[in-house]
Amino acid sequence: MKILLAGDFCPTECTDELFKSKDIKTLFADTVSLFEGNDINFVNMEGTLTESDGGIEKFGPCLKGTPIAAEVMNELGINLVGLSNNHIFDYGIKGYKDTVAALNEQGIAYTGFGDNYEDARKNYYFEKNGEKIAFVCVCESEYSYALPDRMGSRLYDCYDTIADVREAKANADKVIVIYHGGKENCRYPSPRMRKLTHALIDAGADLVTCQHCHCIGCSEYYKGKFICYGQGNFHFVKPLRDYYPHWPLEIVIR
């Protein structure tokens, strides 16, 4: 089975016109070929697809792009999206619903979100030719996480997530954990984060990749399993005045 894991994907108002004109060549240049011939092409949806102007009050930006971006994602070959992050509620419940409606219309699957805490904990499974892959997408507790009586993103919990990874391993050949957290613009994991990712491997994860830092992080092998501490931004265009030198850099995992 061929799988591609890309980092943060965030259509913004800077790129809306290119998405509306479906100018894939300008938007993605020579990365288009990376998505060809894969069974799964995964990105983290770092933002919302909505026309709403009702951004929430928060520290940091509210991120959105045109819902037409989902059509471009489908044409590019993206077929699985992670919604476990700190931006999916940037435009409230409406922004989330608009995003999901756009993805559903294009037949793009998503994971890492639920109607409540327990619902959000559902693992995503993909099976082909007798091989089964499990995806466990979790995020840190910032803005969007689900509660027992509130919809939201799948929250990392040091007990429940370990149990979820063990369950995934019992039901799949391989387990991929996408962890949305860490320190922004920092290439190096904290001691806590290393303990966390090692615990995920001990529980049965075959690969752990971390997103949210918006830069390419360091990596390591632990017990023969690969851990990436930052994939960077696959597609996240901001005004030039806001750019860091590392901002447009990205690695994909295949």
XYZ file of N, CA and C in Angstrom:
762
model
N 0.845 -1.192 0.000
C 0.000 0.000 0.000
C 0.885 1.248 0.000
N 0.536 2.215 -0.815
C 1.316 3.442 -0.915
C 0.580 4.579 -0.198
N 1.282 5.214 0.737
C 0.702 6.271 1.544
C 1.611 7.493 1.505
N 1.011 8.652 1.357
C 1.737 9.917 1.450
C 1.142 10.728 2.586
N 2.005 11.194 3.479
C 1.602 12.029 4.599
C 2.225 13.407 4.422
N 1.386 14.404 4.182
C 1.864 15.781 4.059
C 1.501 16.555 5.312
N 2.130 17.699 5.499
C 1.922 18.483 6.707
C 0.743 19.423 6.614
N 0.905 20.592 7.200
C -0.205 21.539 7.303
C -0.636 22.054 5.932
N -1.922 21.961 5.699
C -2.536 22.406 4.441
C -3.545 23.476 4.795
N -3.313 24.703 4.327
C -4.168 25.814 4.745
C -4.430 26.780 3.596
N -5.493 26.544 2.831
C -5.911 27.580 1.874
C -6.233 28.859 2.644
N -5.759 29.982 2.144
C -6.006 31.261 2.819
C -6.553 32.260 1.815
N -6.920 33.406 2.332
C -7.429 34.457 1.454
C -6.362 34.932 0.471
N -5.086 34.670 0.788
C -4.004 35.004 -0.144
C -4.059 34.145 -1.409
N -4.606 32.952 -1.289
C -4.606 32.017 -2.418
C -6.005 31.728 -2.946
N -7.025 32.390 -2.400
C -8.409 32.106 -2.792
C -8.619 32.179 -4.303
N -8.077 33.208 -4.939
C -8.323 33.365 -6.378
C -7.695 32.241 -7.178
N -6.547 31.755 -6.741
C -5.903 30.637 -7.434
C -6.709 29.356 -7.254
N -7.279 29.168 -6.060
C -8.131 27.994 -5.858
C -9.418 28.114 -6.667
N -9.978 29.298 -6.715
C -11.217 29.484 -7.467
C -11.014 29.258 -8.959
N -9.835 29.606 -9.468
C -9.535 29.367 -10.887
C -8.934 27.984 -11.116
N -8.746 27.232 -10.013
C -8.208 25.868 -10.034
C -6.859 25.807 -10.753
N -6.014 26.752 -10.401
C -4.678 26.844 -10.988
C -3.716 25.959 -10.200
N -3.838 24.673 -10.397
C -3.058 23.705 -9.630
C -1.559 23.880 -9.862
N -1.173 24.197 -11.078
C 0.253 24.334 -11.391
C 0.897 25.439 -10.568
N 0.222 26.582 -10.463
C 0.771 27.684 -9.667
C 0.717 27.370 -8.180
N -0.355 26.744 -7.741
C -0.531 26.457 -6.321
C 0.474 25.436 -5.802
N 0.759 24.405 -6.608
C 1.528 23.270 -6.089
C 2.790 22.943 -6.885
N 3.003 23.604 -8.009
C 4.239 23.473 -8.786
C 4.632 22.000 -8.978
N 5.877 21.658 -8.650
C 6.378 20.313 -8.948
C 6.022 19.286 -7.869
N 5.194 19.670 -6.890
C 4.782 18.689 -5.878
C 3.602 17.845 -6.345
N 2.975 18.229 -7.452
C 1.779 17.514 -7.930
C 2.068 16.033 -8.121
N 3.233 15.719 -8.647
C 3.558 14.322 -8.959
C 3.669 13.460 -7.706
N 3.923 14.072 -6.551
C 4.029 13.302 -5.312
C 2.735 12.591 -4.965
N 1.617 13.142 -5.409
C 0.307 12.609 -5.049
C -0.176 11.527 -6.014
N 0.577 11.278 -7.058
C 0.149 10.327 -8.075
C 0.491 8.894 -7.662
N -0.453 7.994 -7.878
C -0.204 6.570 -7.667
C -0.269 6.095 -6.238
N -0.761 6.934 -5.315
C -0.858 6.536 -3.915
C -2.276 6.084 -3.573
N -2.374 5.191 -2.607
C -3.687 4.764 -2.130
C -4.277 5.787 -1.164
N -3.428 6.416 -0.370
C -3.863 7.440 0.566
C -2.955 8.650 0.430
N -3.558 9.804 0.281
C -2.856 11.080 0.334
C -3.459 11.893 1.481
N -2.694 12.044 2.554
C -3.182 12.676 3.778
C -2.607 14.073 3.932
N -3.448 15.030 4.356
C -2.976 16.348 4.787
C -3.700 16.734 6.069
N -3.085 17.615 6.836
C -3.744 18.203 7.996
C -4.414 19.498 7.568
N -5.728 19.582 7.731
C -6.470 20.778 7.355
C -6.300 21.840 8.441
N -5.292 22.674 8.273
C -4.965 23.690 9.273
C -5.775 24.957 9.007
N -7.073 24.889 9.286
C -7.950 26.015 9.034
C -9.334 25.522 8.641
N -10.110 26.394 8.020
C -11.475 26.063 7.632
C -11.717 26.441 6.181
N -12.728 25.814 5.612
C -13.177 26.144 4.255
C -14.563 26.754 4.391
N -14.621 28.059 4.405
C -15.888 28.743 4.680
C -15.859 30.156 4.120
N -17.048 30.680 3.859
C -17.183 32.084 3.458
C -17.600 32.949 4.652
N -17.702 32.353 5.816
C -18.129 33.077 7.010
C -17.123 34.155 7.395
N -17.632 35.254 7.940
C -16.781 36.307 8.487
C -16.805 36.311 10.011
N -17.383 35.275 10.596
C -17.548 35.230 12.046
C -16.415 34.546 12.761
N -15.218 35.088 12.635
C -14.082 34.510 13.341
C -14.230 34.634 14.844
N -13.763 33.638 15.572
C -13.869 33.655 17.027
C -12.812 34.573 17.630
N -13.009 34.962 18.882
C -11.994 35.712 19.605
C -10.968 34.729 20.157
N -9.705 34.933 19.818
C -8.664 34.012 20.230
C -7.312 34.698 20.123
N -6.315 34.097 20.725
C -4.943 34.550 20.531
C -4.405 33.849 19.291
N -4.021 34.622 18.294
C -3.563 34.046 17.046
C -4.585 34.249 15.945
N -4.232 33.895 14.719
C -5.098 34.177 13.570
C -6.245 33.195 13.439
N -7.342 33.671 12.849
C -8.427 32.803 12.403
C -8.166 32.494 10.928
N -8.113 31.222 10.593
C -7.690 30.808 9.264
C -8.864 30.258 8.459
N -8.973 30.722 7.217
C -10.019 30.205 6.343
C -9.601 30.372 4.889
N -10.226 29.541 4.057
C -10.067 29.641 2.619
C -11.389 29.307 1.951
N -11.449 29.483 0.659
C -12.672 29.219 -0.078
C -13.033 27.738 -0.060
N -14.314 27.403 0.087
C -14.733 25.993 0.022
C -14.395 25.337 -1.317
N -14.203 26.132 -2.358
C -13.826 25.575 -3.667
C -12.486 24.846 -3.577
N -11.694 25.162 -2.553
C -10.409 24.486 -2.379
C -10.572 22.976 -2.287
N -11.714 22.508 -1.776
C -11.938 21.065 -1.680
C -11.958 20.415 -3.060
N -12.462 21.120 -4.067
C -12.465 20.598 -5.428
C -11.034 20.429 -5.927
N -10.183 21.394 -5.610
C -8.778 21.327 -6.012
C -8.066 20.204 -5.270
N -8.374 20.058 -3.993
C -7.787 18.967 -3.210
C -8.125 17.619 -3.820
N -9.377 17.459 -4.216
C -9.816 16.220 -4.842
C -9.070 15.981 -6.149
N -8.929 17.020 -6.944
C -8.222 16.878 -8.217
C -6.747 16.570 -8.003
N -6.171 17.132 -6.965
C -4.772 16.856 -6.647
C -4.576 15.412 -6.208
N -5.612 14.830 -5.609
C -5.528 13.442 -5.165
C -5.623 13.264 -3.668
N -5.845 14.351 -2.927
C -6.002 14.250 -1.482
C -7.315 13.535 -1.171
N -7.226 12.457 -0.391
C -8.436 11.691 -0.084
C -8.641 11.436 1.411
N -7.756 11.986 2.245
C -7.927 11.857 3.693
C -7.373 13.117 4.360
N -8.178 13.676 5.254
C -7.838 14.943 5.905
C -7.922 14.773 7.412
N -6.953 15.328 8.122
C -6.998 15.359 9.576
C -7.629 16.654 10.058
N -8.581 16.551 10.965
C -9.259 17.724 11.520
C -8.925 17.919 13.000
N -7.960 17.198 13.488
C -7.584 17.317 14.894
C -6.488 18.370 15.014
N -6.897 19.608 15.210
C -5.943 20.704 15.343
C -6.603 21.890 16.036
N -5.862 22.974 16.188
C -6.332 24.131 16.948
C -6.998 25.200 16.089
N -7.328 24.890 14.831
C -7.923 25.907 13.957
C -9.291 25.519 13.381
N -9.747 24.298 13.605
C -10.971 23.854 12.961
C -12.199 24.636 13.454
N -12.111 25.268 14.625
C -13.208 26.085 15.142
C -12.948 27.583 14.990
N -12.028 27.978 14.118
C -11.711 29.401 13.979
C -12.933 30.235 13.581
N -13.863 29.609 12.882
C -15.098 30.306 12.493
C -16.317 29.619 13.086
N -16.102 29.086 14.284
C -17.193 28.506 15.033
C -17.739 27.229 14.414
N -18.901 26.837 14.874
C -19.543 25.613 14.376
C -19.876 25.745 12.899
N -20.274 26.940 12.467
C -20.577 27.135 11.053
C -19.349 26.861 10.191
N -18.207 27.382 10.609
C -16.988 27.157 9.843
C -16.653 25.677 9.735
N -16.825 24.955 10.840
C -16.598 23.512 10.820
C -17.575 22.827 9.869
N -18.864 23.156 9.988
C -19.869 22.513 9.142
C -19.635 22.827 7.664
N -19.248 24.050 7.348
C -18.942 24.399 5.964
C -17.763 23.586 5.436
N -16.764 23.406 6.294
C -15.576 22.632 5.906
C -15.942 21.190 5.602
N -16.691 20.584 6.512
C -17.084 19.182 6.324
C -17.986 19.022 5.106
N -18.885 19.982 4.882
C -19.767 19.910 3.711
C -18.951 19.944 2.427
N -17.932 20.797 2.380
C -17.086 20.882 1.192
C -16.315 19.594 0.977
N -15.795 18.994 2.054
C -15.068 17.726 1.943
C -15.999 16.599 1.510
N -17.184 16.532 2.126
C -18.138 15.481 1.779
C -18.560 15.557 0.316
N -18.756 16.754 -0.174
C -19.182 16.925 -1.562
C -18.152 16.364 -2.533
N -16.883 16.389 -2.123
C -15.809 15.882 -2.981
C -15.402 14.448 -2.633
N -16.085 13.851 -1.670
C -15.770 12.476 -1.295
C -14.439 12.329 -0.577
N -14.004 13.381 0.117
C -12.744 13.351 0.855
C -13.030 12.951 2.303
N -12.433 11.866 2.744
C -12.649 11.390 4.107
C -11.900 12.281 5.099
N -12.358 12.268 6.340
C -11.691 13.047 7.388
C -11.749 12.274 8.697
N -10.824 12.597 9.595
C -10.753 11.923 10.880
C -10.185 12.896 11.908
N -10.363 12.549 13.195
C -9.836 13.400 14.257
C -10.829 14.405 14.789
N -12.130 14.170 14.569
C -13.174 15.068 15.036
C -14.406 14.236 15.348
N -15.203 14.696 16.304
C -16.406 13.958 16.631
C -17.461 14.806 17.298
N -18.648 14.238 17.457
C -19.769 14.945 18.078
C -19.552 15.186 19.563
N -18.668 14.385 20.163
C -18.293 14.554 21.564
C -16.953 13.845 21.766
N -16.468 13.822 22.996
C -15.135 13.268 23.266
C -15.014 11.813 22.823
N -15.964 10.974 23.195
C -15.887 9.559 22.841
C -16.004 9.352 21.337
N -16.868 10.106 20.700
C -17.027 9.987 19.252
C -15.745 10.399 18.526
N -15.074 11.421 19.038
C -13.847 11.904 18.407
C -12.722 10.879 18.493
N -12.817 9.933 19.430
C -11.747 8.946 19.634
C -11.753 7.815 18.607
N -12.667 7.829 17.691
C -12.738 6.733 16.723
C -11.517 6.737 15.805
N -10.887 5.584 15.698
C -9.761 5.432 14.773
C -10.273 5.326 13.340
N -9.460 5.754 12.410
C -9.820 5.653 10.987
C -9.031 4.489 10.388
N -9.738 3.588 9.704
C -9.104 2.414 9.095
C -9.256 2.451 7.583
N -8.188 2.064 6.928
C -8.199 1.956 5.464
C -7.652 0.583 5.107
N -8.397 -0.140 4.277
C -8.010 -1.512 3.938
C -7.978 -1.696 2.430
N -6.940 -2.366 1.956
C -6.813 -2.655 0.534
C -5.936 -3.885 0.345
N -6.406 -4.797 -0.482
C -5.644 -6.009 -0.831
C -5.176 -6.759 0.415
N -6.043 -6.828 1.395
C -5.737 -7.592 2.596
C -4.872 -6.880 3.613
N -4.461 -5.647 3.339
C -3.655 -4.878 4.280
C -4.509 -3.775 4.898
N -4.387 -3.594 6.200
C -5.224 -2.633 6.918
C -4.346 -1.639 7.681
N -4.606 -0.352 7.461
C -3.853 0.718 8.097
C -4.786 1.501 9.013
N -4.315 1.824 10.214
C -5.078 2.636 11.155
C -4.432 4.010 11.299
N -5.271 5.034 11.330
C -4.821 6.403 11.559
C -5.381 6.887 12.891
N -4.507 7.422 13.724
C -4.905 7.999 14.998
C -4.432 9.456 14.991
N -5.376 10.389 14.834
C -5.055 11.820 14.770
C -5.476 12.495 16.067
N -4.526 13.100 16.760
C -4.815 13.747 18.037
C -4.178 15.134 18.076
N -4.682 15.978 18.967
C -4.133 17.324 19.118
C -4.035 17.685 20.594
N -3.281 18.738 20.878
C -3.187 19.248 22.234
C -4.419 20.098 22.572
N -4.564 20.438 23.829
C -5.791 21.109 24.298
C -5.722 22.611 24.052
N -6.007 23.002 22.824
C -5.996 24.415 22.451
C -7.212 24.732 21.579
N -8.201 25.378 22.148
C -9.376 25.923 21.458
C -10.409 24.892 20.992
N -10.016 23.851 20.297
C -10.986 23.100 19.502
C -11.331 21.717 20.032
N -10.768 21.308 21.151
C -10.883 19.918 21.562
C -12.297 19.566 22.043
N -12.673 18.311 21.799
C -13.991 17.810 22.173
C -14.083 17.591 23.685
N -15.301 17.730 24.194
C -15.611 17.445 25.590
C -16.717 16.386 25.638
N -17.024 15.847 26.824
C -18.079 14.827 26.888
C -19.404 15.276 26.290
N -19.692 16.580 26.355
C -20.961 17.082 25.846
C -20.778 18.143 24.758
N -19.603 18.147 24.104
C -19.337 19.157 23.079
C -18.540 18.560 21.932
N -18.943 18.880 20.697
C -18.184 18.421 19.543
C -16.803 19.058 19.535
N -15.885 18.416 18.820
C -14.554 18.994 18.723
C -13.529 18.008 18.230
N -12.289 18.460 18.229
C -11.178 17.651 17.751
C -10.795 16.579 18.767
N -10.115 15.582 18.274
C -9.694 14.467 19.119
C -8.506 14.890 19.985
N -8.714 14.929 21.260
C -7.726 15.408 22.213
C -6.756 14.292 22.593
N -5.455 14.623 22.629
C -4.490 13.671 23.169
C -4.691 13.551 24.671
N -4.777 12.319 25.136
C -4.889 12.028 26.555
C -3.875 10.928 26.874
N -3.112 11.116 27.920
C -2.007 10.189 28.186
C -2.490 8.779 28.512
N -3.758 8.617 28.832
C -4.301 7.293 29.094
C -5.149 6.806 27.913
N -6.123 7.606 27.534
C -7.055 7.180 26.486
C -6.362 6.999 25.138
N -5.460 7.896 24.776
C -4.804 7.777 23.474
C -3.937 6.531 23.407
N -3.269 6.221 24.496
C -2.475 4.982 24.531
C -3.389 3.775 24.329
N -4.559 3.781 24.980
C -5.518 2.692 24.802
C -6.015 2.639 23.359
N -6.220 3.794 22.756
C -6.700 3.843 21.370
C -5.654 3.299 20.402
N -4.387 3.584 20.658
C -3.312 3.057 19.801
C -3.229 1.541 19.948
N -3.370 1.052 21.149
C -3.352 -0.403 21.363
C -4.525 -1.066 20.634
N -5.689 -0.431 20.699
C -6.841 -0.962 19.980
C -6.593 -0.965 18.474
N -6.001 0.120 17.975
C -5.694 0.204 16.544
C -4.728 -0.905 16.133
N -3.731 -1.152 16.952
C -2.743 -2.187 16.629
C -3.373 -3.574 16.620
N -4.356 -3.769 17.476
C -5.036 -5.065 17.537
C -5.918 -5.297 16.320
N -6.267 -4.224 15.613
C -7.208 -4.344 14.498
C -6.613 -3.995 13.139
N -5.335 -3.651 13.109
C -4.722 -3.233 11.847
C -3.296 -3.758 11.754
N -2.787 -3.796 10.540
C -1.406 -4.238 10.323
C -0.409 -3.157 10.711
N -0.756 -1.905 10.422
C 0.126 -0.785 10.729
C -0.694 0.340 11.357
N -0.039 1.081 12.261
C -0.696 2.199 12.938
C 0.129 3.465 12.735
N -0.529 4.491 12.215
C 0.097 5.792 12.009
C -0.543 6.790 12.965
N 0.273 7.465 13.752
C -0.221 8.487 14.671
C 0.218 9.860 14.159
N -0.740 10.760 13.982
C -0.455 12.145 13.630
C -0.746 12.981 14.861
N 0.291 13.593 15.405
C 0.179 14.363 16.645
C 0.308 15.843 16.325
N -0.751 16.607 16.603
C -0.747 18.048 16.325
C -0.439 18.781 17.621
N 0.820 19.165 17.762
C 1.214 19.838 18.989
C 2.696 20.142 19.000
N 3.155 20.636 20.121
C 4.542 21.061 20.239
C 4.654 22.573 20.186
N 5.870 23.057 20.116
C 6.125 24.494 20.137
C 6.268 25.011 18.708
N 5.501 26.036 18.374
C 5.569 26.598 17.032
C 6.952 27.180 16.746
N 7.397 26.974 15.502
C 8.656 27.515 14.997
C 9.885 26.965 15.718
N 9.737 25.805 16.330
C 10.856 25.157 17.020
C 11.102 23.780 16.428
N 12.331 23.515 16.010
C 12.662 22.255 15.341
C 12.815 21.097 16.311
N 12.933 21.390 17.584
C 13.330 20.351 18.534
C 12.201 20.030 19.510
N 12.008 18.755 19.804
C 10.952 18.371 20.748
C 11.395 18.616 22.187
N 10.431 18.899 23.026
C 10.713 18.996 24.459
C 10.931 17.591 25.015
N 11.539 17.465 26.194
C 11.647 16.144 26.825
C 10.285 15.463 26.980
N 9.246 16.263 27.296
C 7.899 15.698 27.422
C 7.436 15.099 26.114
N 7.692 15.819 25.018
C 7.217 15.343 23.722
C 7.937 14.063 23.305
N 9.196 13.951 23.622
C 9.918 12.708 23.311
C 9.345 11.543 24.118
N 9.048 11.770 25.391
C 8.435 10.717 26.197
C 7.086 10.310 25.611
N 6.326 11.318 25.173
C 4.995 11.085 24.612
C 5.076 10.231 23.347
N 5.943 10.617 22.422
C 6.041 9.868 21.164
C 6.606 8.469 21.396
N 7.537 8.338 22.321
C 8.071 7.011 22.638
C 6.979 6.118 23.223
N 6.119 6.707 24.062
C 5.008 5.932 24.635
C 4.046 5.469 23.559
N 3.831 6.296 22.529
C 2.960 5.910 21.425
C 3.553 4.721 20.663
N 4.863 4.738 20.465
C 5.525 3.601 19.815
C 5.416 2.357 20.687
N 5.655 2.511 21.979
C 5.549 1.379 22.913
C 4.149 0.773 22.886
N 3.139 1.595 22.644
C 1.745 1.122 22.633
C 1.377 0.435 21.328
N 2.208 0.599 20.285
C 1.906 -0.097 19.035
C 1.994 0.736 17.777
N 2.262 2.029 17.895
C 2.375 2.859 16.692
C 3.593 2.438 15.878
N 3.428 2.420 14.567
C 4.533 2.083 13.676
C 5.226 3.320 13.134
N 4.546 4.445 13.198
C 5.115 5.722 12.763
C 4.377 6.831 13.508
N 5.127 7.826 13.960
C 4.538 9.005 14.598
C 5.084 10.229 13.890
N 4.195 11.079 13.421
C 4.621 12.342 12.824
C 3.907 13.490 13.506
N 4.661 14.554 13.771
C 4.136 15.703 14.512
C 3.970 16.899 13.580
N 2.882 17.602 13.776
C 2.585 18.793 12.996
C 2.241 19.934 13.945
N 2.144 21.138 13.409
C 1.805 22.323 14.191
C 2.991 23.261 14.394
N 4.231 22.770 14.328
C 5.372 23.656 14.591
C 5.679 24.562 13.394
N 5.129 24.258 12.210
C 5.304 25.079 11.005
C 6.761 25.179 10.553
N 7.532 24.175 10.881
C 8.906 24.094 10.374
C 9.299 22.628 10.319
N 10.348 22.337 9.578
C 10.844 20.972 9.512
C 11.596 20.685 10.799
N 11.134 19.682 11.524
C 11.764 19.337 12.793
C 12.771 18.218 12.647
N 13.446 17.930 13.731
C 14.380 16.812 13.727
C 13.594 15.499 13.773
N 14.294 14.393 13.693
C 13.638 13.081 13.668
C 14.523 12.061 14.360
N 13.944 10.927 14.655
C 14.713 9.851 15.272
C 14.032 8.515 15.007
N 14.801 7.451 15.175
C 14.254 6.099 15.203
C 14.266 5.624 16.651
N 13.124 5.136 17.076
C 12.990 4.601 18.425
C 12.449 3.191 18.308
N 13.211 2.233 18.783
C 12.855 0.811 18.663
C 12.538 0.446 17.206
N 13.289 1.060 16.290
C 13.137 0.764 14.873
C 11.987 1.480 14.190
N 11.263 2.325 14.908
C 10.117 3.044 14.353
C 10.479 4.526 14.176
N 9.990 5.108 13.097
C 10.361 6.476 12.744
C 9.456 7.488 13.426
N 10.075 8.539 13.973
C 9.353 9.656 14.574
C 9.851 10.944 13.921
N 8.929 11.723 13.394
C 9.248 13.021 12.808
C 8.661 14.103 13.704
N 9.487 15.040 14.150
C 9.033 16.065 15.087
C 8.625 17.368 14.401
N 8.327 17.312 13.119
C 7.827 18.493 12.428
C 7.927 18.326 10.925
N 6.785 18.352 10.241
C 6.777 18.221 8.791
C 6.785 19.569 8.079
N 6.491 20.644 8.791
C 6.441 21.950 8.147
C 5.117 22.193 7.456
N 5.101 23.187 6.588
C 3.883 23.597 5.900
C 3.874 23.081 4.469
N 2.969 22.164 4.186
C 2.858 21.723 2.791
C 2.292 22.838 1.922
N 1.203 23.461 2.391
C 0.634 24.587 1.646
C 0.008 25.548 2.642
N 0.678 26.676 2.862
C 0.195 27.646 3.839
C 0.806 29.000 3.471
N 0.103 29.745 2.632
C 0.617 31.018 2.140
C 0.097 32.162 3.005
N 1.023 32.986 3.473
C 0.678 34.159 4.264
C 1.282 35.402 3.607
N 0.849 36.598 4.017
C 1.489 37.814 3.505
C 2.994 37.785 3.769
N 3.781 38.310 2.841
C 5.234 38.241 2.952
C 5.748 38.846 4.250
N 5.057 39.846 4.775
C 5.528 40.483 6.009
C 5.478 39.536 7.195
N 4.693 38.492 7.091
C 4.534 37.548 8.198
C 5.412 36.308 8.062
N 6.234 36.235 7.041
C 6.977 35.013 6.781
C 8.214 34.881 7.663
N 8.460 33.662 8.100
C 9.737 33.277 8.660
C 10.505 32.554 7.554
N 11.832 32.528 7.612
C 12.593 31.846 6.561
C 12.217 30.374 6.379
N 11.809 29.734 7.481
C 11.485 28.306 7.395
C 10.048 28.052 6.956
N 9.224 29.092 6.851
C 7.788 28.909 6.671
C 7.413 28.099 5.426
N 8.048 28.328 4.266
C 7.615 27.598 3.067
C 8.250 26.218 2.910
N 8.930 25.724 3.944
C 9.618 24.436 3.832
C 8.753 23.312 4.372
N 8.872 22.145 3.755
C 8.012 20.999 4.094
C 8.704 19.706 3.701
N 8.470 18.678 4.473
C 8.836 17.331 4.052
C 7.567 16.487 4.027
N 7.507 15.555 3.109
C 6.415 14.588 3.098
C 6.987 13.230 3.430
N 6.141 12.384 3.973
C 6.542 11.032 4.354
C 5.778 10.054 3.476
N 6.505 9.138 2.877
C 5.882 8.137 2.018
C 6.271 6.751 2.486
